[in-house]
XYZ file of N, CA and C in Angstrom:
489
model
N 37.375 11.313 -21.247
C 37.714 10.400 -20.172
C 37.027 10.808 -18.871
N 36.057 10.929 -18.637
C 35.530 11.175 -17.670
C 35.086 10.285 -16.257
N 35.414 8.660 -17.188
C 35.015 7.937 -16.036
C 36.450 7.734 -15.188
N 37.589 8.120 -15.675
C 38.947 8.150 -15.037
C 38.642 9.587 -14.144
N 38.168 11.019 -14.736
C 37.961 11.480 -13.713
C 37.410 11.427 -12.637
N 36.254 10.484 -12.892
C 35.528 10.683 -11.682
C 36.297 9.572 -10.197
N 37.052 8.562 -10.953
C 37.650 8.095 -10.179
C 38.735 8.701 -9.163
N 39.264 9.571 -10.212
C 40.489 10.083 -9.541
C 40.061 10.875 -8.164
N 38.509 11.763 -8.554
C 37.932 12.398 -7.459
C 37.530 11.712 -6.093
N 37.288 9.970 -6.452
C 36.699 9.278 -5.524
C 38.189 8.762 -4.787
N 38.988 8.963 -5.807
C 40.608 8.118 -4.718
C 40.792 9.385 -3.664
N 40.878 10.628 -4.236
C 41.053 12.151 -3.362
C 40.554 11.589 -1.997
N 39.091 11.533 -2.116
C 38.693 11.555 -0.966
C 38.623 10.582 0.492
N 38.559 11.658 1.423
C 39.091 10.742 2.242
C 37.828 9.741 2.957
N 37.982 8.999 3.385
C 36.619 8.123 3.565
C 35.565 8.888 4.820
N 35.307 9.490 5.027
C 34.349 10.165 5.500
C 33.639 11.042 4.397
N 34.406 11.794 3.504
C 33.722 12.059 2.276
C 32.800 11.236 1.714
N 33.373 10.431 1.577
C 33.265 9.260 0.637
C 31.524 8.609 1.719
N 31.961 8.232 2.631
C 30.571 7.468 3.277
C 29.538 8.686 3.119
N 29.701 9.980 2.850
C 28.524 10.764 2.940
C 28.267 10.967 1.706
N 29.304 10.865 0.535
C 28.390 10.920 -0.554
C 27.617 9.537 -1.044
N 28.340 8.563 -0.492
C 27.218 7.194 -0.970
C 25.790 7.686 0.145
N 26.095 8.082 1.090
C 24.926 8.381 2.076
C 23.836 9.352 1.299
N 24.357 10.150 0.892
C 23.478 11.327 0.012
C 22.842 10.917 -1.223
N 23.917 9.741 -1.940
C 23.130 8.998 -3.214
C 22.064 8.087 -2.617
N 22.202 7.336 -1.460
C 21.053 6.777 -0.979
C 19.652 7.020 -0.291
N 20.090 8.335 -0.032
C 18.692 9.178 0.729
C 18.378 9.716 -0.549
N 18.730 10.000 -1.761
C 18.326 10.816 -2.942
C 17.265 9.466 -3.768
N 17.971 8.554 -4.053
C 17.158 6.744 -4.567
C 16.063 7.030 -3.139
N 16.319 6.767 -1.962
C 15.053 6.087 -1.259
C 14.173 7.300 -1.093
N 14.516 8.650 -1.464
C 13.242 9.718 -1.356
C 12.874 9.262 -2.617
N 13.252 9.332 -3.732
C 12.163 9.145 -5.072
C 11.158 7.765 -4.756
N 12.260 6.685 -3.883
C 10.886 5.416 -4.127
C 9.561 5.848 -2.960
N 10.068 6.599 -2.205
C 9.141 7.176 -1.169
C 7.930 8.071 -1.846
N 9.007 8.738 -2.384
C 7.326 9.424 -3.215
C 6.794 8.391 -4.273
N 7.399 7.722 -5.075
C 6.685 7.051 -6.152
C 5.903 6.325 -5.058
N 5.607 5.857 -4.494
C 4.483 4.865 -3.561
C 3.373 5.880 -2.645
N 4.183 6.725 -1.831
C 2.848 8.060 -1.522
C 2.171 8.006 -2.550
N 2.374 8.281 -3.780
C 1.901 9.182 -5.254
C 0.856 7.215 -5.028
N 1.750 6.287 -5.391
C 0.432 4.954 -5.668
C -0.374 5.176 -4.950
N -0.037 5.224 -3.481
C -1.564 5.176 -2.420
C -2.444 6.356 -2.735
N -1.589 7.559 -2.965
C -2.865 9.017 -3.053
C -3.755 8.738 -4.287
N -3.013 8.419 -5.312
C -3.893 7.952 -6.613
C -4.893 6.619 -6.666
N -3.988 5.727 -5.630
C -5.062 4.124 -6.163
C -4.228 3.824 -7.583
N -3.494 4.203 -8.232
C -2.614 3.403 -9.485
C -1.389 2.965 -9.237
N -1.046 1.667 -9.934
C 0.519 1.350 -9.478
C 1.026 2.084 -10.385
N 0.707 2.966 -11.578
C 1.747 3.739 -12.297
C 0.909 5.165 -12.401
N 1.048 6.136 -11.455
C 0.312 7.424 -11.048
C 0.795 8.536 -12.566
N 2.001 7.912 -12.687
C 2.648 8.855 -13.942
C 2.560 7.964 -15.006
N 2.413 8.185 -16.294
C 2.502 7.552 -17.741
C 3.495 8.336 -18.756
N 4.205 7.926 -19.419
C 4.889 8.682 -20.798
C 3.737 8.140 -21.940
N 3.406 9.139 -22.561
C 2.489 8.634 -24.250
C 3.783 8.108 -24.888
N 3.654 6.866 -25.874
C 4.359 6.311 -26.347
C 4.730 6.576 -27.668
N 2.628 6.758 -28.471
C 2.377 6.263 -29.494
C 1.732 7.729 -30.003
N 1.863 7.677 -31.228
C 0.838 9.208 -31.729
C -0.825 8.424 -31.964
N -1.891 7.653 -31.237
C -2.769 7.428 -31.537
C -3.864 8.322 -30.853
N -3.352 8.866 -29.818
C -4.293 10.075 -29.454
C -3.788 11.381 -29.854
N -3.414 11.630 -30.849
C -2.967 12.731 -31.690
C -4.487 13.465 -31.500
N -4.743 14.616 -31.928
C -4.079 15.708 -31.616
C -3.814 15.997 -29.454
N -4.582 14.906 -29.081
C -4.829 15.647 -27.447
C -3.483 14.938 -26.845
N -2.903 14.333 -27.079
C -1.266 13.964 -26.347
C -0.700 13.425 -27.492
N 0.645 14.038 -27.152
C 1.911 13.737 -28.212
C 2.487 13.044 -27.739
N 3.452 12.074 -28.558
C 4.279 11.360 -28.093
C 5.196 12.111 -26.964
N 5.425 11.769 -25.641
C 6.883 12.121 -24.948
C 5.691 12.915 -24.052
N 4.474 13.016 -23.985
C 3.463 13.992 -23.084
C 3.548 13.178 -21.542
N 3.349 13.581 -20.387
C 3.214 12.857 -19.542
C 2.008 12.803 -18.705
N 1.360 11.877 -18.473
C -0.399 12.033 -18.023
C 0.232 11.308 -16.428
N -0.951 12.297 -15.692
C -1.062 11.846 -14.694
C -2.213 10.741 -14.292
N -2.005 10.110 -13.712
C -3.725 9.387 -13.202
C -3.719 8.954 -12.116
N -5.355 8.296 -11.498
C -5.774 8.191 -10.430
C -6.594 6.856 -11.037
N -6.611 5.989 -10.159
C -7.868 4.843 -10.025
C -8.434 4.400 -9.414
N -9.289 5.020 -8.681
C -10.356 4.818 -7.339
C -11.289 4.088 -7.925
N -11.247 2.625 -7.446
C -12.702 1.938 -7.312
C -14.011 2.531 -7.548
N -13.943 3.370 -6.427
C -15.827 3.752 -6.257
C -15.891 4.385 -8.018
N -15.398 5.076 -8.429
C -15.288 5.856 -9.597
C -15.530 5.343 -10.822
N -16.717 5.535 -11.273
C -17.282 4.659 -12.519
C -16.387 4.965 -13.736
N -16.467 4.808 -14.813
C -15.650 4.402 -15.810
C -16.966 5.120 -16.738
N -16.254 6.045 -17.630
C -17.435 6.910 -18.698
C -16.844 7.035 -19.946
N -17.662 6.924 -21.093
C -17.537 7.199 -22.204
C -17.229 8.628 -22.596
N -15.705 8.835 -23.258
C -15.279 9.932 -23.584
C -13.792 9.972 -22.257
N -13.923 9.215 -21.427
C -13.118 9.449 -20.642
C -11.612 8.502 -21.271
N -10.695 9.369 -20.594
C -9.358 8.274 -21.451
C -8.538 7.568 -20.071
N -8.407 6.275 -20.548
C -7.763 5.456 -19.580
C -6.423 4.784 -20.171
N -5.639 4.262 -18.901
C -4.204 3.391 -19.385
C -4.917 2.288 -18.641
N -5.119 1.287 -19.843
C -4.610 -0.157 -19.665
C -3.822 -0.771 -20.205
N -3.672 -2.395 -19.545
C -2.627 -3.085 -19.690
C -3.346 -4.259 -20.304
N -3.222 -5.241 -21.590
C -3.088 -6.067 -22.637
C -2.749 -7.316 -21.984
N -2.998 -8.482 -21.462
C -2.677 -9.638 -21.054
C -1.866 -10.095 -22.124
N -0.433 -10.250 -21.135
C 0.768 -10.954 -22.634
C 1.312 -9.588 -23.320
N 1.306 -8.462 -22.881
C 2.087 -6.760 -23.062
C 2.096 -6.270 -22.007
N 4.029 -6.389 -21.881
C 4.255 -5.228 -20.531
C 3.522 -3.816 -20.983
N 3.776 -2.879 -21.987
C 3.778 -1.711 -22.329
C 1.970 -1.364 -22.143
N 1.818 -0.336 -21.307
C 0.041 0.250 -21.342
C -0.204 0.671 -22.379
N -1.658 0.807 -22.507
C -1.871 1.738 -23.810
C -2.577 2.734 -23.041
N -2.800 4.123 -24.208
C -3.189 5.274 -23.598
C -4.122 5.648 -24.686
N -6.244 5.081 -24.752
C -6.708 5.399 -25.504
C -7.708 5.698 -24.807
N -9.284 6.294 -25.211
C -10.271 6.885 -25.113
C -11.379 5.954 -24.734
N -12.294 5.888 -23.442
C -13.506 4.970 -23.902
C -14.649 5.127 -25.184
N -14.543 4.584 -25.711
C -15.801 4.615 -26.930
C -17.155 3.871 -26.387
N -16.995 2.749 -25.590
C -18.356 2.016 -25.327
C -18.519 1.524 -24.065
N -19.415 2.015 -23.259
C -19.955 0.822 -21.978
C -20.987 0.042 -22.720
N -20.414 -1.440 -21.601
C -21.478 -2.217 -21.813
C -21.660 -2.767 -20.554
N -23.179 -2.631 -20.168
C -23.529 -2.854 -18.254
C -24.123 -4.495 -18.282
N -24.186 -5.013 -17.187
C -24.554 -6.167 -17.201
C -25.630 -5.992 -16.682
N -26.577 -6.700 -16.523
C -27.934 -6.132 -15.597
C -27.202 -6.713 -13.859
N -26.135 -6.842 -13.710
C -25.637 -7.561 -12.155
C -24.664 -6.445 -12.132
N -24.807 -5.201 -12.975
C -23.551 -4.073 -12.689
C -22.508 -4.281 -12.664
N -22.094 -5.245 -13.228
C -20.744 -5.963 -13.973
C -20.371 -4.980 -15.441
N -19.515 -4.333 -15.358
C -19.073 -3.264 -16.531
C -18.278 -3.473 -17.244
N -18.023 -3.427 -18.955
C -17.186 -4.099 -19.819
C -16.837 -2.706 -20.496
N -16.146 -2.019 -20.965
C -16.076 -1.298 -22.180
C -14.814 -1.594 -23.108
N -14.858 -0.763 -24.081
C -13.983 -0.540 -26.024
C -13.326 0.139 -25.673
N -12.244 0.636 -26.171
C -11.502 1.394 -25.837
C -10.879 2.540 -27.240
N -10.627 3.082 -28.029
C -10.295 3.566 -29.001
C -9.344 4.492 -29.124
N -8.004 4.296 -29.859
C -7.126 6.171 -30.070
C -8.083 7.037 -30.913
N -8.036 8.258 -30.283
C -8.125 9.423 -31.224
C -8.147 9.814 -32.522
N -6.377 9.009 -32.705
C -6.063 9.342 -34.348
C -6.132 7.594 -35.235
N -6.683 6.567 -34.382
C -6.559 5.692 -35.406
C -8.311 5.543 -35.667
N -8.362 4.723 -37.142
C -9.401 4.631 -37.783
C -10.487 3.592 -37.060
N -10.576 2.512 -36.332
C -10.653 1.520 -35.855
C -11.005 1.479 -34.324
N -11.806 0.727 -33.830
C -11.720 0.470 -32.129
C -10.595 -0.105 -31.987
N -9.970 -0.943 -30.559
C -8.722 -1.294 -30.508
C -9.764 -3.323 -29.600
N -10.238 -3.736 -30.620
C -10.416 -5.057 -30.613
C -9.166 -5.501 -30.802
N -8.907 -5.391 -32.092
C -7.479 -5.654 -32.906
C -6.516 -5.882 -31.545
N -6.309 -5.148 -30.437
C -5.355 -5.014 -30.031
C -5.423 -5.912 -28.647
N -6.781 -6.001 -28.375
C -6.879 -7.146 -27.156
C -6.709 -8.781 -27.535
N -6.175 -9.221 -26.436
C -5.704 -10.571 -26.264
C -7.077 -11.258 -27.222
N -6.872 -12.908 -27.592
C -7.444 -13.519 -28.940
C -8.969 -13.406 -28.011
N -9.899 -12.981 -28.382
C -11.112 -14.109 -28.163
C -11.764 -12.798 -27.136
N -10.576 -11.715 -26.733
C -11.485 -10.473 -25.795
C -11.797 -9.175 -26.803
N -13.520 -9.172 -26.333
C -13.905 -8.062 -27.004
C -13.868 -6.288 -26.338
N -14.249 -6.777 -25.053
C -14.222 -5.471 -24.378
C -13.072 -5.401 -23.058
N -12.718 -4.663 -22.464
C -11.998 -4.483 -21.425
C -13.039 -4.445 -20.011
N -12.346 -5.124 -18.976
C -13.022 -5.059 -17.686
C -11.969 -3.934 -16.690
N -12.804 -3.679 -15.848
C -11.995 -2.393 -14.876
C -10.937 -3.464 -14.480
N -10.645 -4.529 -13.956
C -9.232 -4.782 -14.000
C -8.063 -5.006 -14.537
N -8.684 -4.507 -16.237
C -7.164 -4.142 -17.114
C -6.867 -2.889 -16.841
N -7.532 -1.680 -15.844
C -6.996 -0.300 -15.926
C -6.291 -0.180 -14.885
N -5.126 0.615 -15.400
C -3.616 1.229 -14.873
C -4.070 2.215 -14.178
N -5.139 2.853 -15.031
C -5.664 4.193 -14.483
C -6.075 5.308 -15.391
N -6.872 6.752 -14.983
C -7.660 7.602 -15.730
C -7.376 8.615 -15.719
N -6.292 9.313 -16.839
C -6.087 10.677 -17.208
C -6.659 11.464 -16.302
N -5.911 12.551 -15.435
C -6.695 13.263 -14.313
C -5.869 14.324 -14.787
N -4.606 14.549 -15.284
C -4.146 15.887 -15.912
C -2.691 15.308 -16.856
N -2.182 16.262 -17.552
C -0.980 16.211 -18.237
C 0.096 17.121 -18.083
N 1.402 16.887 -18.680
C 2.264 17.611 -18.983
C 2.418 17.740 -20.478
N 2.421 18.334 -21.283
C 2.675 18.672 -22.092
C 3.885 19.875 -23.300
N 4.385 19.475 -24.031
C 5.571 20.714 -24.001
C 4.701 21.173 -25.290
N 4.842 22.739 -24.672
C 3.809 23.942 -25.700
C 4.667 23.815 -26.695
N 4.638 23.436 -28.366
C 5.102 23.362 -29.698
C 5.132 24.404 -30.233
N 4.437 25.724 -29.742
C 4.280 26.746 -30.383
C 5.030 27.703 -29.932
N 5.536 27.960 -28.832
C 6.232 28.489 -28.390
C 7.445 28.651 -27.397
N 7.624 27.062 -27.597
C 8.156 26.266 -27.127
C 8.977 26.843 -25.589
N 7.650 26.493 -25.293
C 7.823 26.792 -23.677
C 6.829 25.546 -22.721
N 7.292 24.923 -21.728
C 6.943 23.703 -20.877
C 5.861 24.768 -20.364
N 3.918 24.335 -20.201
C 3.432 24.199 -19.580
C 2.725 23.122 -18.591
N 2.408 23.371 -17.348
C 1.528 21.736 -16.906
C 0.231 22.229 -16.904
N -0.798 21.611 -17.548
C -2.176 21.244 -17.179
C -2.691 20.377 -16.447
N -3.833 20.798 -15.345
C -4.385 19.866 -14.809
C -5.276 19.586 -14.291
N -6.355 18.647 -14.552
C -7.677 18.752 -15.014
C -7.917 18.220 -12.966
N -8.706 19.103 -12.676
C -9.364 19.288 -11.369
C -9.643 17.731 -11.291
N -10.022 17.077 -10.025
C -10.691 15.943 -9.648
C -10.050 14.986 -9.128
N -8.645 15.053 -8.612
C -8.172 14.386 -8.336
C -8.347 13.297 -6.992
């Protein structure tokens, strides 16, 4: 019964208590949205943090891993590099590898995108009739991770310089 306790604690108190702990739950909510938006502007991504969902980049992120990213414009887009985009018609990003640029001669840039551990490019997975991805399906570009060490099961963070 815990939600009776917690009541009983909230009748105790006397209302000056009471206005400072809703006060303290509200400065605790508006510091996290404060940083989640610093973190958008310093990065250039509306989602600076990612959870891996899927085991398709097996072995280099596990499901439950958390990638950080950044998406600066000026910053070209390279093969081998791994990005989160977003699927027209799917809330959920994906988190796979570039496999292909393709340049336009007007420097208009298209690329493929591929997991790690699946057999296949991820055509399959774009909206009917799209072959490649344009820089405005990206969420953003792996710049470091969290990862939980399996082997010795101890939390390290990695994080790949360049931010």
């Amino acid at each position: 019964m815990l939600s009776l306790d917690f009541l009983d604690d909230v009748r105790r108190m006397n209302k000056r208590q009471l206005y400072y702990q809703v006060l303290n739950f509200g400065m605790i909510v508006s510091s996290a949205l404060m940083i989640w938006k610093g973190l958008m502007v310093i990065t250039g991504s509306e989602s600076p943090i990612v959870v891996v969902l899927s085991g398709s980049m097996e072995p280099a992120f596990h499901r439950g891993d958390l990638l950080f990213l950044t998406n600066r414009v000026e910053d070209p887009i390279r093969v081998g590099e791994i990005v989160v985009f977003r699927i027209e018609g799917r809330e959920i990003p994906i988190v796979h590898r570039v496999l292909k640029i393709h340049e336009k001669q007007n420097g208009h840039i298209k690329f493929l995108t591929k997991g790690d551990n699946n057999a296949v490019d991820d055509r399959g997975l774009y909206k009917q009739g799209q072959h490649w991805l344009e820089k405005k399906d990206v969420v953003g570009r792996a710049r470091g991770f969290y990862q939980e060490n399996r082997v010795e099961d101890r939390n390290y963070l990695f994080l790949i310089l360049g931010l």
